[in-house]
Short mmCIF file of C-alpha atoms and ligand atoms in Angstrom, two decimals:
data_model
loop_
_atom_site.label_atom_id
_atom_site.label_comp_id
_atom_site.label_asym_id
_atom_site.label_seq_id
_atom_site.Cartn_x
_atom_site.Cartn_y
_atom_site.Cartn_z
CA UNK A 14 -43.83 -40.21 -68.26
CA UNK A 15 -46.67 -38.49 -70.18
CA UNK A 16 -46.43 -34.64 -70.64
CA UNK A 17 -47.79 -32.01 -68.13
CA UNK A 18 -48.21 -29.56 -70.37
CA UNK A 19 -50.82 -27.01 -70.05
CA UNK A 20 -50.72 -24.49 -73.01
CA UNK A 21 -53.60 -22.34 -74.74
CA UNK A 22 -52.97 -21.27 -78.22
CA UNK A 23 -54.91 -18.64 -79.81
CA UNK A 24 -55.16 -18.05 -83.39
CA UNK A 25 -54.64 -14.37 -82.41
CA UNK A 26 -55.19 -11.42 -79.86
CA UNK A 27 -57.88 -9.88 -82.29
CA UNK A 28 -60.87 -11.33 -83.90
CA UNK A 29 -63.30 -8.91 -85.57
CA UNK A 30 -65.96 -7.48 -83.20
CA UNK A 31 -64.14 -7.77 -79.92
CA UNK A 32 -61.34 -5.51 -78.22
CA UNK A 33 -57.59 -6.95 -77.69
CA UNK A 34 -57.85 -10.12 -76.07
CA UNK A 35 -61.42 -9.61 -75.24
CA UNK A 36 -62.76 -13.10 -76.81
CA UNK A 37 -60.18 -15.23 -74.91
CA UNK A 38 -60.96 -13.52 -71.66
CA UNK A 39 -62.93 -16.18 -69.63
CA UNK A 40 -60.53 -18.79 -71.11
CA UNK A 41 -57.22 -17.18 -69.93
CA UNK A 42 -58.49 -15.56 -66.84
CA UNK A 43 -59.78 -19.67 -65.52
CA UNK A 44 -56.48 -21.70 -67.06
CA UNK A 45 -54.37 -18.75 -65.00
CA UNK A 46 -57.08 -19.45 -61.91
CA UNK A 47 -56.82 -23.39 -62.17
CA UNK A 48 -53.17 -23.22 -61.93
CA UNK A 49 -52.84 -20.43 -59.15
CA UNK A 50 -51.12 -18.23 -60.78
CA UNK A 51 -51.76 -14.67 -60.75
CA UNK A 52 -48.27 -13.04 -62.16
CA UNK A 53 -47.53 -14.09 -65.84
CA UNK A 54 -44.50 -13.18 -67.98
CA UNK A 55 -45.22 -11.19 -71.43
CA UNK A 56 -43.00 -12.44 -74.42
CA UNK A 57 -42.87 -9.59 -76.96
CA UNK A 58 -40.24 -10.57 -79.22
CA UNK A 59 -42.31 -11.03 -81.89
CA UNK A 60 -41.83 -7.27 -81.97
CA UNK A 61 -39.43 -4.55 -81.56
CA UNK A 62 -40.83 -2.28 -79.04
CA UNK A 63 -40.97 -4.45 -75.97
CA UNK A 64 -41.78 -1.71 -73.58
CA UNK A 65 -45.23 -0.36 -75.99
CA UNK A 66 -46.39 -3.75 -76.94
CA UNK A 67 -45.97 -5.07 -73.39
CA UNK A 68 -47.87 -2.04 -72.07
CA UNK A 69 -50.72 -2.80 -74.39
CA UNK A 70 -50.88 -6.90 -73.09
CA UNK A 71 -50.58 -5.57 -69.05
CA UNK A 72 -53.79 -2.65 -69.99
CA UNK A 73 -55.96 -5.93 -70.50
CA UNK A 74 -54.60 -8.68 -68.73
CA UNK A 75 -53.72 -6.81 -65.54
CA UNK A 76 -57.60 -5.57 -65.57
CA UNK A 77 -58.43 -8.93 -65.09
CA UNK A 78 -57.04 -9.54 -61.78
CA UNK A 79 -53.28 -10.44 -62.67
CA UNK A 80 -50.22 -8.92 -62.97
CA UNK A 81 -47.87 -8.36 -66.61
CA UNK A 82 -44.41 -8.26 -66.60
CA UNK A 83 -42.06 -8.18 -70.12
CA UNK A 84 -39.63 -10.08 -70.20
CA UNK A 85 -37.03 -8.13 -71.35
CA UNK A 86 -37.53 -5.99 -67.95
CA UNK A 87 -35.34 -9.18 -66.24
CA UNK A 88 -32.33 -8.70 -66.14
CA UNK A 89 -31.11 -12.58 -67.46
CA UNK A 90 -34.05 -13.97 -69.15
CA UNK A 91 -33.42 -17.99 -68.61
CA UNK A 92 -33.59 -17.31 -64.96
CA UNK A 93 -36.76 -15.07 -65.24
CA UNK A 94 -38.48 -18.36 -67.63
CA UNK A 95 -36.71 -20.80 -65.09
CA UNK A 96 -38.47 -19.19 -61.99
CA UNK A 97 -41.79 -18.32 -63.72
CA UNK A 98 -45.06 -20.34 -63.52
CA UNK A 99 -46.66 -18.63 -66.53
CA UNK A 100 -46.05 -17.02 -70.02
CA UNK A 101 -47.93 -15.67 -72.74
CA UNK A 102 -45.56 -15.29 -75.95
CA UNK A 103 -47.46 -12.51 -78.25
CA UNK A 104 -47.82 -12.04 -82.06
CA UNK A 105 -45.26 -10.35 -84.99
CA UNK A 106 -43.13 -12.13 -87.02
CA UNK A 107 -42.54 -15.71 -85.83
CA UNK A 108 -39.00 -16.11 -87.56
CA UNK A 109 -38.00 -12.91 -85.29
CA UNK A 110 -39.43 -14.34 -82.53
CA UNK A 111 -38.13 -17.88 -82.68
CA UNK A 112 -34.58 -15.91 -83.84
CA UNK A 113 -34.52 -14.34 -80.16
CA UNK A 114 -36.10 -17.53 -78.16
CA UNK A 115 -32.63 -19.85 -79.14
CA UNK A 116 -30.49 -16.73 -79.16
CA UNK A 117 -32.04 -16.28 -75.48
CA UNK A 118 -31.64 -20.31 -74.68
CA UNK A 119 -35.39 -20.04 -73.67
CA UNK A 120 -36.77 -23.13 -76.66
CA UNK A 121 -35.58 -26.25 -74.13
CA UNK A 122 -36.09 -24.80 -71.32
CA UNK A 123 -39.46 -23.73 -72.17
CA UNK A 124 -39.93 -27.21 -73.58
CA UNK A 125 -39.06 -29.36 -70.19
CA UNK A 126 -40.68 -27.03 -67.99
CA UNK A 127 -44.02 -27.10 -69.40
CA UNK A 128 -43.45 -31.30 -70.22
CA UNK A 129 -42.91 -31.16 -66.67
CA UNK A 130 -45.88 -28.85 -65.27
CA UNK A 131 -43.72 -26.79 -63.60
CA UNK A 132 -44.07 -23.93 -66.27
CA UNK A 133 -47.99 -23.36 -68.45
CA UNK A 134 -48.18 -21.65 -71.34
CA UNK A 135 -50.21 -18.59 -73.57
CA UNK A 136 -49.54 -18.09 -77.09
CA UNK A 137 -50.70 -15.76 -80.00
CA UNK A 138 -50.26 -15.99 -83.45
CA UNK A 139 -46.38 -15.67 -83.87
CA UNK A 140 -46.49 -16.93 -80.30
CA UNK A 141 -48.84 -20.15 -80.90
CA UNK A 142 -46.45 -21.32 -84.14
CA UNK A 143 -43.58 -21.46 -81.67
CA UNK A 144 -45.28 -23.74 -79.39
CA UNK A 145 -45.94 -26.30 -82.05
CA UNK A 146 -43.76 -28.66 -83.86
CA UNK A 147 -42.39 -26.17 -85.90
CA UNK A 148 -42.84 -22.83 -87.74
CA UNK A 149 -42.95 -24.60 -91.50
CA UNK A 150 -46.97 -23.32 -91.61
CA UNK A 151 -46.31 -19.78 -90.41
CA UNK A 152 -48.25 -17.18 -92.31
CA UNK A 153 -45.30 -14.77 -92.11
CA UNK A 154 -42.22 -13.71 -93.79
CA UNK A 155 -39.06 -14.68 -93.25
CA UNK A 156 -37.59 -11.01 -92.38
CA UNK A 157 -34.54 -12.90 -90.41
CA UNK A 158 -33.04 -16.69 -90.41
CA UNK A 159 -33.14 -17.89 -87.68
CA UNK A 160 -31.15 -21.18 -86.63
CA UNK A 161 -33.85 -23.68 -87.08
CA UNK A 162 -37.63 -24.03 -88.37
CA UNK A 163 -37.85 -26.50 -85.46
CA UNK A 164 -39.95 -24.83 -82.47
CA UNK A 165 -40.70 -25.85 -78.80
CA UNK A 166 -43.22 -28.74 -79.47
CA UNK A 167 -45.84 -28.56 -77.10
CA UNK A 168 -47.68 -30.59 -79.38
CA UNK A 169 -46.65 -32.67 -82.44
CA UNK A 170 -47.98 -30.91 -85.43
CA UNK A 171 -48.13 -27.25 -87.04
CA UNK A 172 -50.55 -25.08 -86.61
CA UNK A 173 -51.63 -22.00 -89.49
CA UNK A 174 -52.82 -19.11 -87.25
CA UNK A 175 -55.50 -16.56 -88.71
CA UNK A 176 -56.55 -19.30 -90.46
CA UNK A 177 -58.55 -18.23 -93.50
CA UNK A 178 -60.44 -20.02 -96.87
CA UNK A 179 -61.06 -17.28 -98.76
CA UNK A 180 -58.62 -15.94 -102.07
CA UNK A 181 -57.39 -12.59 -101.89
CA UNK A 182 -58.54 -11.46 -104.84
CA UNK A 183 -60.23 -13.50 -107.76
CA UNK A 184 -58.08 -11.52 -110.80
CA UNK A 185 -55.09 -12.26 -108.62
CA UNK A 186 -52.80 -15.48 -109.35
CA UNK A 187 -50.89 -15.47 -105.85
CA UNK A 188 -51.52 -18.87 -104.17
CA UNK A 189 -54.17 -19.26 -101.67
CA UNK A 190 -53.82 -20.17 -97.83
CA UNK A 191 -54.81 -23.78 -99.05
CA UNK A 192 -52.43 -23.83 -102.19
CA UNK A 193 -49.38 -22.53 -99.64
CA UNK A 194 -50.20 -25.53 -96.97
CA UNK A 195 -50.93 -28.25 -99.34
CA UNK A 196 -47.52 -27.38 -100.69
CA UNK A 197 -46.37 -27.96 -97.44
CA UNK A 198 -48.00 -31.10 -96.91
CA UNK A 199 -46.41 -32.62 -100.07
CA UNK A 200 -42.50 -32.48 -97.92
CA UNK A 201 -41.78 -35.87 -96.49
CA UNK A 202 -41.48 -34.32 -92.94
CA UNK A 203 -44.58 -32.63 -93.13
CA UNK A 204 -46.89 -32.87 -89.77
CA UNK A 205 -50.87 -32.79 -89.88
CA UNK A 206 -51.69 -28.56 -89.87
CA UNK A 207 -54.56 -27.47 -88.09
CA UNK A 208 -56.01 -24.11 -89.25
CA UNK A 209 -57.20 -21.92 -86.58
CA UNK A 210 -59.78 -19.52 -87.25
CA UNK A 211 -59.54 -16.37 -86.09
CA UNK A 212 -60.93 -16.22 -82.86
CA UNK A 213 -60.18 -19.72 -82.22
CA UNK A 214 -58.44 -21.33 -79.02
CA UNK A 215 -56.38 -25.14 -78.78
CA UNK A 216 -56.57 -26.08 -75.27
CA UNK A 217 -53.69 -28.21 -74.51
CA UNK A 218 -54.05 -30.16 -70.95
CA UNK A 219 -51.45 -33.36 -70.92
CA UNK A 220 -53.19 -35.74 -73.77
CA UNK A 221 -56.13 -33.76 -74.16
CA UNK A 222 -56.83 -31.55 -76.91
CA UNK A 223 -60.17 -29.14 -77.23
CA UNK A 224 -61.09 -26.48 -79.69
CA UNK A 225 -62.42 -23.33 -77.72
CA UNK A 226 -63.02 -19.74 -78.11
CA UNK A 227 -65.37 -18.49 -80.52
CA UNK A 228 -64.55 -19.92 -83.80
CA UNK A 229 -63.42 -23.21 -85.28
CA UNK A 230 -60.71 -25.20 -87.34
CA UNK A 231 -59.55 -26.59 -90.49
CA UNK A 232 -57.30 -29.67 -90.17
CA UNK A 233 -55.09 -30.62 -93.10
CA UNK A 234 -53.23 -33.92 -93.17
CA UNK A 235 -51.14 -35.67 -95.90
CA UNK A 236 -53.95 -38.79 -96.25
CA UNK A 237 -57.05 -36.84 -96.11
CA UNK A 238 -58.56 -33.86 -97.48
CA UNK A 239 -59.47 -31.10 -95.18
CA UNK A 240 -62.06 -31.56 -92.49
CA UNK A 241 -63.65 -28.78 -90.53
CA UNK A 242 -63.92 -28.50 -86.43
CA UNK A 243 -66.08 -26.48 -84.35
CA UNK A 244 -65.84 -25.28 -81.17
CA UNK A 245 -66.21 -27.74 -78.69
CA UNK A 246 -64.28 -30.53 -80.44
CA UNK A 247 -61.91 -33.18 -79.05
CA UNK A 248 -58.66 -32.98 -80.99
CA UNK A 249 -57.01 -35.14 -78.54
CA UNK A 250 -56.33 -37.59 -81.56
CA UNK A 251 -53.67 -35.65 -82.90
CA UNK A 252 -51.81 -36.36 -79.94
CA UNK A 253 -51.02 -39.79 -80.78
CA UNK A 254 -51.28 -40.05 -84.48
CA UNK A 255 -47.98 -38.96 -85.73
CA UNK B 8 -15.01 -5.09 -113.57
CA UNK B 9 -18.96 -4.12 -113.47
CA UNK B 10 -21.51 -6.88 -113.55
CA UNK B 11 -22.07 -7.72 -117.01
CA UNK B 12 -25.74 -8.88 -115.60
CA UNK B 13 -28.62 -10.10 -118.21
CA UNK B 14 -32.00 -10.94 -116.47
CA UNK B 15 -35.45 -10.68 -116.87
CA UNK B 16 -37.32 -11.45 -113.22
CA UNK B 17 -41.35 -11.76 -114.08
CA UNK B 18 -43.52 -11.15 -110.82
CA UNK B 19 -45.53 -14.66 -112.06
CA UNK B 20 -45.68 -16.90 -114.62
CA UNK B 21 -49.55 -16.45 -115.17
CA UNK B 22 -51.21 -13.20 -115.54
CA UNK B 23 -55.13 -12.21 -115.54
CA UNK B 24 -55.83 -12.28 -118.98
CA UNK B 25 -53.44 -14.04 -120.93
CA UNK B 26 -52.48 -17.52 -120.91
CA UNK B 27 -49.31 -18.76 -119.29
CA UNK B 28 -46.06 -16.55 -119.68
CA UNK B 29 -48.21 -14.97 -123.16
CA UNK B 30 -47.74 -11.73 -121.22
CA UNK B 31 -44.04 -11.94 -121.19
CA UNK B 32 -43.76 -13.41 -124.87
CA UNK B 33 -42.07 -10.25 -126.57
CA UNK B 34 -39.61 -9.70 -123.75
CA UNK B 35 -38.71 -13.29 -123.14
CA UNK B 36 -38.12 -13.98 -127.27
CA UNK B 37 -36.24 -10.64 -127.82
CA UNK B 38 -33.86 -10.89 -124.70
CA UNK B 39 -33.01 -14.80 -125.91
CA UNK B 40 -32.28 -13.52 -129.81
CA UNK B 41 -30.45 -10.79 -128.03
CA UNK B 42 -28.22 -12.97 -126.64
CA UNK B 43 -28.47 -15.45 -129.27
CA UNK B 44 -29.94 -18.06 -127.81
CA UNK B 45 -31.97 -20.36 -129.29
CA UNK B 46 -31.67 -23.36 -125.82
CA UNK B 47 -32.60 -23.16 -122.65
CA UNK B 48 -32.38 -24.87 -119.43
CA UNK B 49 -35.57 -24.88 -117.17
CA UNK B 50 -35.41 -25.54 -113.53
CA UNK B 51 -38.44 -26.70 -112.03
CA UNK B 52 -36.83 -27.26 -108.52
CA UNK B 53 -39.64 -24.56 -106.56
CA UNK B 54 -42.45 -27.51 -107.62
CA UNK B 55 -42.11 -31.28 -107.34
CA UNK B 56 -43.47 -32.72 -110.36
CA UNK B 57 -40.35 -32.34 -112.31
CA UNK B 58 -41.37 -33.46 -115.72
CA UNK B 59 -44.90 -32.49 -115.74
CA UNK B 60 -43.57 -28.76 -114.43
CA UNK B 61 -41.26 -28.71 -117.38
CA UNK B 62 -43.66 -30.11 -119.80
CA UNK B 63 -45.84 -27.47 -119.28
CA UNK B 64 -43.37 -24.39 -119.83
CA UNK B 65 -42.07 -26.27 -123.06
CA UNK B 66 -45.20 -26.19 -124.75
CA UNK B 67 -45.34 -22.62 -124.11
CA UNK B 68 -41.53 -21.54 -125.03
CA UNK B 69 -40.58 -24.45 -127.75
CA UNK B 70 -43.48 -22.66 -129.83
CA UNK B 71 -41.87 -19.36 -129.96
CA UNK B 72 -38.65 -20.81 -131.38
CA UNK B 73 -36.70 -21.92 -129.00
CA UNK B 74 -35.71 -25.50 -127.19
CA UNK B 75 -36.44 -26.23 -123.61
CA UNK B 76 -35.31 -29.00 -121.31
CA UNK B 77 -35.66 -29.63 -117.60
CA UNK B 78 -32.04 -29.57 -115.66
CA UNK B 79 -33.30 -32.98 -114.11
CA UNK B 80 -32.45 -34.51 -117.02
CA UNK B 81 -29.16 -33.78 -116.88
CA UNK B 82 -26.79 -36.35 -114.98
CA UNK B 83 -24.86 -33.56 -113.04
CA UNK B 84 -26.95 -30.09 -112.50
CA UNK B 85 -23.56 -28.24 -112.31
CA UNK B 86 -21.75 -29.47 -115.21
CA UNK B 87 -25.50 -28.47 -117.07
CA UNK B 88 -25.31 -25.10 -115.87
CA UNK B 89 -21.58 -24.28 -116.24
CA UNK B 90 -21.69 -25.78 -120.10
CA UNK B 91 -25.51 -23.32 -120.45
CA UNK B 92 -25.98 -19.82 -121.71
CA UNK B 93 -29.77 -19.29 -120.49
CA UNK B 94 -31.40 -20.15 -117.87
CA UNK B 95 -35.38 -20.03 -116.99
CA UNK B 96 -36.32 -20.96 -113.13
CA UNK B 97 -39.95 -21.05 -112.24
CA UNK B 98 -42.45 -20.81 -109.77
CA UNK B 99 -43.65 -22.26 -106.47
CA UNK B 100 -42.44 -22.35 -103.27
CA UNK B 101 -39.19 -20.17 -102.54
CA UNK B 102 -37.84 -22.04 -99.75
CA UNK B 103 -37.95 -25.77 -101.87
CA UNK B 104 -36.32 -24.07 -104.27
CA UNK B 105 -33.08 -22.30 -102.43
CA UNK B 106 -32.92 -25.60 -100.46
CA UNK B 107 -32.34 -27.07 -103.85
CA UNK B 108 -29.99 -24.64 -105.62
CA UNK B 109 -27.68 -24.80 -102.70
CA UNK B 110 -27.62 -28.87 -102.04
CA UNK B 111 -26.65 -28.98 -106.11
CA UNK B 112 -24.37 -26.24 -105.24
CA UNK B 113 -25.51 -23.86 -108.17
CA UNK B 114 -25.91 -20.68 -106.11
CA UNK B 115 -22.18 -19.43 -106.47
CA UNK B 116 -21.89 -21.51 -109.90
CA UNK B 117 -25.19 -18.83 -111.26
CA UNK B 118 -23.81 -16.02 -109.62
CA UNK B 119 -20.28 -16.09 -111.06
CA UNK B 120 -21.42 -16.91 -114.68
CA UNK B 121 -24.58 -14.21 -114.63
CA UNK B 122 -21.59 -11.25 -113.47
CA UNK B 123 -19.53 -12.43 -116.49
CA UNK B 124 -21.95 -12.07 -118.91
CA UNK B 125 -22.00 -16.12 -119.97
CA UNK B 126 -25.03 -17.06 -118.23
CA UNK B 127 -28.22 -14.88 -119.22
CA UNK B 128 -31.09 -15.47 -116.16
CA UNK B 129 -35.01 -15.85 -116.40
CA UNK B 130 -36.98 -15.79 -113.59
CA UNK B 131 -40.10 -15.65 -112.25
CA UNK B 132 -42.29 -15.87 -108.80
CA UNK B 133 -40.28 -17.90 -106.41
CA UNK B 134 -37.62 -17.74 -109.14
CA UNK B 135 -37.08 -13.89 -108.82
CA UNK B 136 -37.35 -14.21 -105.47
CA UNK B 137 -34.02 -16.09 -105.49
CA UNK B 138 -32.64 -14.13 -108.12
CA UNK B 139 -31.98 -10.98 -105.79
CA UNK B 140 -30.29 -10.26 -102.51
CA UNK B 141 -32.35 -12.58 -100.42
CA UNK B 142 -35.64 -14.28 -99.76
CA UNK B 143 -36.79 -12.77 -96.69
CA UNK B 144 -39.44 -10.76 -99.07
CA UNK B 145 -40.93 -14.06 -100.67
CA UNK B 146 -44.68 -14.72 -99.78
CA UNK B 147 -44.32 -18.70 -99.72
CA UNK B 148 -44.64 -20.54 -96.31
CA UNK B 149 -41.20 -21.65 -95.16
CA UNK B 150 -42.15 -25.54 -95.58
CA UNK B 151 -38.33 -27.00 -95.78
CA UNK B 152 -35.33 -25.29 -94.22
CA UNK B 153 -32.55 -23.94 -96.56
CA UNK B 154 -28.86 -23.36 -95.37
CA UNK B 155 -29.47 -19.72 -95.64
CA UNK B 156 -31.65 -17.18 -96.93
CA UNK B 157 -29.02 -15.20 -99.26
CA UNK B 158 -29.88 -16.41 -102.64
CA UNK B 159 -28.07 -15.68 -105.85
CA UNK B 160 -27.83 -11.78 -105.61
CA UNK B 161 -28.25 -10.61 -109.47
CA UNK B 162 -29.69 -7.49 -107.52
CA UNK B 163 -29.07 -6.53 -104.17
CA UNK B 164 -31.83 -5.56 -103.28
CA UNK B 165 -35.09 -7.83 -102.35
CA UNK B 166 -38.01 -8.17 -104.58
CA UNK B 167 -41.76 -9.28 -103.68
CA UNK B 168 -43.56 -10.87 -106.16
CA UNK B 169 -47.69 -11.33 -106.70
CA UNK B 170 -47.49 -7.50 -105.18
CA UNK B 171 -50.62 -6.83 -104.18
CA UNK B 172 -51.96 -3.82 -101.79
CA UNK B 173 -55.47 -5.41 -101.20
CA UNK B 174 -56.64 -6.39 -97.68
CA UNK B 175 -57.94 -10.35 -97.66
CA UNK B 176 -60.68 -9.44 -96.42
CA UNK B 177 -61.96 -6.66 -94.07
CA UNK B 178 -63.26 -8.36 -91.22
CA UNK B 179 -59.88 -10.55 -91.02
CA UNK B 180 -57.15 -9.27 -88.63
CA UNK B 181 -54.12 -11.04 -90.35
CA UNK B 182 -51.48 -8.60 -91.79
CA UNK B 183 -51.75 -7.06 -95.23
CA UNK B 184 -48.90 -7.48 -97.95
CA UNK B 185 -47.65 -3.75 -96.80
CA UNK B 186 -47.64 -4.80 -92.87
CA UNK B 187 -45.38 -7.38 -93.81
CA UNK B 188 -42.60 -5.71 -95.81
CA UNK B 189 -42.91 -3.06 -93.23
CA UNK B 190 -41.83 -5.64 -90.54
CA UNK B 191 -38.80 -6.82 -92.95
CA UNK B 192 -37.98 -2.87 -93.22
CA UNK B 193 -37.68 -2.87 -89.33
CA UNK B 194 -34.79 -4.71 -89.35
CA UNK B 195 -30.81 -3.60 -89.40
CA UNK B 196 -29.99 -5.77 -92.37
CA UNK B 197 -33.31 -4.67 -94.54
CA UNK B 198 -32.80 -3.83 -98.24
CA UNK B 199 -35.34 -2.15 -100.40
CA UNK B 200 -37.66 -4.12 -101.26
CA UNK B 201 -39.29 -4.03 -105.05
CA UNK B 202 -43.01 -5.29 -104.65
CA UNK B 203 -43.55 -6.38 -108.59
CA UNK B 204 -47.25 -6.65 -109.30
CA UNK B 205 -48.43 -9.84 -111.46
CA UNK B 206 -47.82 -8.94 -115.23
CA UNK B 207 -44.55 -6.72 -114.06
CA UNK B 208 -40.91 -7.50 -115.39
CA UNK B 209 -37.77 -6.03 -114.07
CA UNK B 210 -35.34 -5.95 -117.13
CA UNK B 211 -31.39 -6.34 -115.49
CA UNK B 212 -28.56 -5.49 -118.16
CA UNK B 213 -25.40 -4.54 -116.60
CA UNK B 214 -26.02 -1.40 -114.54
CA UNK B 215 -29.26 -0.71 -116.28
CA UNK B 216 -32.87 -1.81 -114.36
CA UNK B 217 -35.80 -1.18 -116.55
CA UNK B 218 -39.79 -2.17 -115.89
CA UNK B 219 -41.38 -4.00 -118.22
CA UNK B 220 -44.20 -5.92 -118.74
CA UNK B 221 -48.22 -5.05 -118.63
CA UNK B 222 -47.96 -3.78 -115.18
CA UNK B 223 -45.96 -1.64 -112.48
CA UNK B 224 -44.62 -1.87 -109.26
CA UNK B 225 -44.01 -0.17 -105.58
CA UNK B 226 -40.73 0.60 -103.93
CA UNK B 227 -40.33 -0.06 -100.53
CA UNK B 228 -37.21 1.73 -98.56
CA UNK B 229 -36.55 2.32 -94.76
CA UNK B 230 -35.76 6.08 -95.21
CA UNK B 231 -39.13 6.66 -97.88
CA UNK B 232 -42.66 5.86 -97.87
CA UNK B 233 -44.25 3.62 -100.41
CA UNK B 234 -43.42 5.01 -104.24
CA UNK B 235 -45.15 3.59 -107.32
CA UNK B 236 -43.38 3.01 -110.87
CA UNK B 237 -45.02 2.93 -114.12
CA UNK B 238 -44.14 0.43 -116.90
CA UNK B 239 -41.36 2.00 -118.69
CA UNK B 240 -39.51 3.31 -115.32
CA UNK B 241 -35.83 3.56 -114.84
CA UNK B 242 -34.95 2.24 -111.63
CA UNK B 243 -31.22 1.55 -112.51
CA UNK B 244 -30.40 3.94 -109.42
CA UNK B 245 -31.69 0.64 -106.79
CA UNK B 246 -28.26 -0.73 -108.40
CA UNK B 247 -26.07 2.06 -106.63
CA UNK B 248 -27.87 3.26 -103.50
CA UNK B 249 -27.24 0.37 -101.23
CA1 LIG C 17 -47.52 -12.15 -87.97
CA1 LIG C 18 -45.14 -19.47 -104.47
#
């Protein structure tokens, strides 16, 4: 049976000139409206104070006609995920985060409930490298080990959030963001990477794919070199290519 | 019986202004007559071009006196490195390279002969990063999975190389180089970490930690704020504190 999934994955929460969360407004507030939902469950693993950086998702989200709750506020979390239509997994450090998601059981759970409709799903930085493939393109480091690179999956291939072209510094010799995920692309198990702009939004609905928000992507693949996407364009390909 | 430790961990390979390792020349040809040495086995496991990788630090080293060959060309990596006296592992990504060490099971093999003084240790980039405690300080994306992130301890404390304070870019909301160690210092099992800008070289000889090279470095801690070091600093107390 083809997937149900419904997922929107922001590069991030911030993107220069707008408050928290303020560019992906209209996007969240009618994915949560087209799926009648109006409470949603805040992942903030990614960090360690759950209660502040929970607070700080529910002052914006719950201003826009829904209601917040952290997840660590339930008292077993795979029953909170198993009964909830809706989450939004935040930013940090993705190895942290994806640490606590298997220590939790949540990654195949999550997985079959949103294959199966029955569960949608927000991400964020740390929170939209979890929902792909796998965290191999992560821009973060690896503060913990967690048991696996491999993530949930929604879709097929990695993603590099706060995507960015530029070199840090021209006197400096550290690799740039291209250098680090060409690197990755020469490993035999390497997936297709899409870059994602800041300000840039992947929405996932079953096999279709479309850039939104207000910025575009970079898409890196083994064969060919990198080609740019704006907003408005139908990834859906990279649904069946790999 | 204290470590009888000899290592020299360069932040990088390249540094602005001087060609390839030129920086380093004095330090690296001193600590090999030292220890008489005249051969030395390069590993070129953190990049996949074997013999090109090898090639190119040969060219560079052979012409201050000494002989360099690639531990690929050795049948059996561990009967190479128990039968060596120096060893010089380079640059790229971290993660390629542990994954690597450990399959040829040369972690523990390193570690044992470095403590008893029969193994002396050059490394830089992703090849100090596996030199200390761990790798949860390196800046490389996490493209391949390794069995763990311990590495081969020479220090015990973590090191991050390319140290750079710089923001990418102003208008860009991904984390800075500081951010990020601060989210490894969060954590329980955190060690200090030694950011080592390019051109720095921490000098290891027995319970003795001296910086060397063109350029300094910053110490990270969980109890202290940010210090800097000067070339020339002792930092031989990072060798009992933890
Ligand atoms: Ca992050
Ligand atoms: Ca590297």
């Amino acid at each position: 049976m083809a997937s149900r999934r419904q997922a929107l994955l922001l590069s991030s929460s911030n993107c220069h000139g707008y408050n928290l969360l303020e560019f992906a407004k209209a996007e969240i507030s009618s994915f949560l409206q087209r799926n009648n939902v109006k409470d949603l469950i805040f992942i903030p693993y990614a960090q360690n104070d759950f209660d502040g950086y929970t607070t700080k998702i529910k002052n914006v989200i719950d201003q826009w006609g829904f209601t917040v709750t952290g997840l660590h506020t339930y008292p077993k979390p795979e029953t909170a995920i198993s009964e909830s239509k809706a989450i939004f997994i935040g930013g940090g450090n993705t190895f942290l985060l994806l640490k606590r998601l298997y220590k939790n059981n949540l990654v195949q759970l999550m997985k079959s409930k949103i294959d199966d409709g029955s569960l949608i799903y927000i991400g964020s930085s740390a929170g939209t490298n979890v929902a792909t493939k796998s965290i191999h393109t992560t821009n973060d480091m690896p503060i913990i080990y967690p048991p696996s690179f491999e993530a949930i999956g929604i879709v097929p291939f990695n993603i590099n959030p706060h995507y960015i072209d530029k070199v840090e510094n021209e006197e400096h010799k550290g690799e740039t963001r291209d250098q680090r995920i060409a690197e990755y692309l020469e490993m035999q198990h390497a997936a297709p990477v899409l870059g994602l702009k800041e300000g840039a939004i992947l929405h996932v609905d079953g096999s279709k794919l479309i850039l939104k928000g207000v910025n575009g992507a970079v898409l890196f693949s083994r064969s060919q070199k990198k080609s740019e996407y704006n907003v408005g364009a139908d990834l859906s390909f990279l649904l069946n290519e790999i």
